[in-house]
Each structure stands twice: as C-alpha cells, then as structure tokens.
PDB file of C-alpha atoms in Angstrom:
ATOM      1  CA  VAL U  18       0.000   0.000   0.000  1.00 92.00           C
ATOM      2  CA  SER U  19       1.161   3.511  -0.705  1.00 88.00           C
ATOM      3  CA  VAL U  20      -0.477   6.891  -0.250  1.00 89.00           C
ATOM      4  CA  THR U  21       0.534   9.572  -2.727  1.00 90.00           C
ATOM      5  CA  PRO U  22      -0.448  13.169  -1.993  1.00 91.00           C
ATOM      6  CA  TYR U  23      -1.325  15.400  -4.936  1.00 92.00           C
ATOM      7  CA  ASN U  24      -2.464  18.925  -5.757  1.00 95.00           C
ATOM      8  CA  VAL U  25      -3.035  21.035  -8.881  1.00 95.00           C
ATOM      9  CA  VAL U  26       0.708  21.096  -9.623  1.00 95.00           C
ATOM     10  CA  GLY U  27       1.103  17.305  -9.580  1.00 93.00           C
ATOM     11  CA  SER U  28       1.690  14.213  -7.476  1.00 93.00           C
ATOM     12  CA  ALA U  29       4.436  13.551  -4.934  1.00 93.00           C
ATOM     13  CA  THR U  30       7.119  11.126  -6.066  1.00 93.00           C
ATOM     14  CA  GLY U  31       9.066   8.473  -4.195  1.00 93.00           C
ATOM     15  CA  CYS U  32       6.389   7.841  -1.591  1.00 90.00           C
ATOM     16  CA  THR U  33       7.068   4.839   0.632  1.00 91.00           C
ATOM     17  CA  GLU U  34       5.193   1.618   0.008  1.00 91.00           C
ATOM     18  CA  ILE U  35       4.367  -0.775   2.847  1.00 91.00           C
ATOM     19  CA  SER U  36       2.978  -4.278   2.954  1.00 91.00           C
ATOM     20  CA  PHE U  37       0.980  -6.211   5.506  1.00 87.00           C
ATOM     21  CA  THR U  38      -1.138  -9.323   5.842  1.00 86.00           C
ATOM     22  CA  THR U  39      -4.800  -9.120   6.728  1.00 85.00           C
ATOM     23  CA  GLU U  40      -6.563 -11.354   9.210  1.00 82.00           C
ATOM     24  CA  ASN U  41      -8.678 -14.232   7.983  1.00 80.00           C
ATOM     25  CA  PHE U  42     -12.201 -13.001   7.320  1.00 78.00           C
ATOM     26  CA  THR U  43     -15.019 -15.144   8.599  1.00 80.00           C
ATOM     27  CA  THR U  44     -18.572 -14.604   7.460  1.00 80.00           C
ATOM     28  CA  PRO U  45     -20.688 -13.352  10.360  1.00 80.00           C
ATOM     29  CA  SER U  46     -23.681 -15.441  11.312  1.00 88.00           C
ATOM     30  CA  ILE U  47     -27.274 -14.252  11.495  1.00 92.00           C
ATOM     31  CA  PRO U  48     -27.994 -13.181  15.081  1.00 93.00           C
ATOM     32  CA  ASN U  49     -30.425 -15.104  17.249  1.00 93.00           C
ATOM     33  CA  CYS U  50     -33.723 -13.544  18.303  1.00 95.00           C
ATOM     34  CA  THR U  51     -33.781 -11.367  21.388  1.00 95.00           C
ATOM     35  CA  THR U  52     -36.075 -11.560  24.406  1.00 94.00           C
ATOM     36  CA  ILE U  53     -38.292  -8.587  25.216  1.00 95.00           C
ATOM     37  CA  SER U  54     -37.958  -7.868  28.928  1.00 95.00           C
ATOM     38  CA  SER U  55     -40.391  -4.956  29.262  1.00 95.00           C
ATOM     39  CA  PRO U  56     -43.317  -4.673  29.097  1.00 96.00           C
ATOM     40  CA  LEU U  57     -44.181  -8.234  30.001  1.00 95.00           C
ATOM     41  CA  ASP U  58     -46.036 -10.384  27.500  1.00 95.00           C
ATOM     42  CA  GLY U  59     -49.776 -10.166  28.124  1.00 94.00           C
ATOM     43  CA  ALA U  60     -49.504  -7.074  30.362  1.00 95.00           C
ATOM     44  CA  THR U  61     -52.550  -4.802  30.447  1.00 96.00           C
ATOM     45  CA  GLU U  62     -52.969  -1.125  31.250  1.00 96.00           C
ATOM     46  CA  VAL U  63     -49.431  -0.427  29.951  1.00 95.00           C
ATOM     47  CA  SER U  64     -48.736   3.301  29.753  1.00 95.00           C
ATOM     48  CA  ILE U  65     -48.172   4.691  26.252  1.00 93.00           C
ATOM     49  CA  SER U  66     -44.922   6.195  27.566  1.00 95.00           C
ATOM     50  CA  GLU U  67     -43.573   2.798  28.720  1.00 94.00           C
ATOM     51  CA  ASN U  68     -40.127   1.984  27.346  1.00 95.00           C
ATOM     52  CA  ILE U  69     -39.712  -1.242  25.386  1.00 95.00           C
ATOM     53  CA  SER U  70     -36.596  -3.124  26.539  1.00 95.00           C
ATOM     54  CA  TRP U  71     -34.883  -6.259  25.265  1.00 95.00           C
ATOM     55  CA  ASP U  72     -31.734  -8.260  25.861  1.00 95.00           C
ATOM     56  CA  ALA U  73     -28.690  -7.463  23.730  1.00 94.00           C
ATOM     57  CA  VAL U  74     -27.730 -10.112  21.179  1.00 93.00           C
ATOM     58  CA  PRO U  75     -24.151 -10.881  20.084  1.00 89.00           C
ATOM     59  CA  ASN U  76     -23.452 -10.190  16.374  1.00 87.00           C
ATOM     60  CA  ALA U  77     -26.373  -7.719  16.084  1.00 92.00           C
ATOM     61  CA  ASP U  78     -25.589  -4.420  14.345  1.00 92.00           C
ATOM     62  CA  GLY U  79     -28.998  -3.003  15.258  1.00 94.00           C
ATOM     63  CA  TYR U  80     -32.606  -3.881  15.938  1.00 95.00           C
ATOM     64  CA  TYR U  81     -35.827  -3.405  13.949  1.00 93.00           C
ATOM     65  CA  VAL U  82     -38.770  -2.644  16.250  1.00 92.00           C
ATOM     66  CA  ASN U  83     -42.216  -3.343  14.789  1.00 89.00           C
ATOM     67  CA  ILE U  84     -45.261  -2.089  16.664  1.00 87.00           C
ATOM     68  CA  GLY U  85     -48.766  -2.885  15.600  1.00 83.00           C
TER      69      GLY U  85
END
C-alpha cells in the first residue's frame, strides 16, 4: 500500500510503500432472536410512555422494532 499526496501542480514522487497481511475473514452469522424484557407479554394497562426493553444479542448491528 502507498499513499501519494497530490495537488493542482502534480503528485508527490518516491512515496514509501508498505505491505501487511490481513486477518482471515469469517462470514458473520445471522444473530439469534432477542427476548423482550419490558413490558411483560400479556400485560394490560401499559402506559403509552412505557419503554420497550430487550436483551442485547451478540453479532447484532442493530434492531428493527415493529409495533402494531
């Protein structure tokens, strides 16, 4: 790899090149489902301002929350 700076006049010359080896890439797996911890399943009279909470899941980049 080398990085060569440039501007309107031209490009730098003689820039140093380096080499390296990358780690072995493994394909990530699909995360498992999470467990909703609040509100409880079947709860009644839940306030509309109640927070929805769930357990974190390894390998998850985010969570889609569907209501309705």
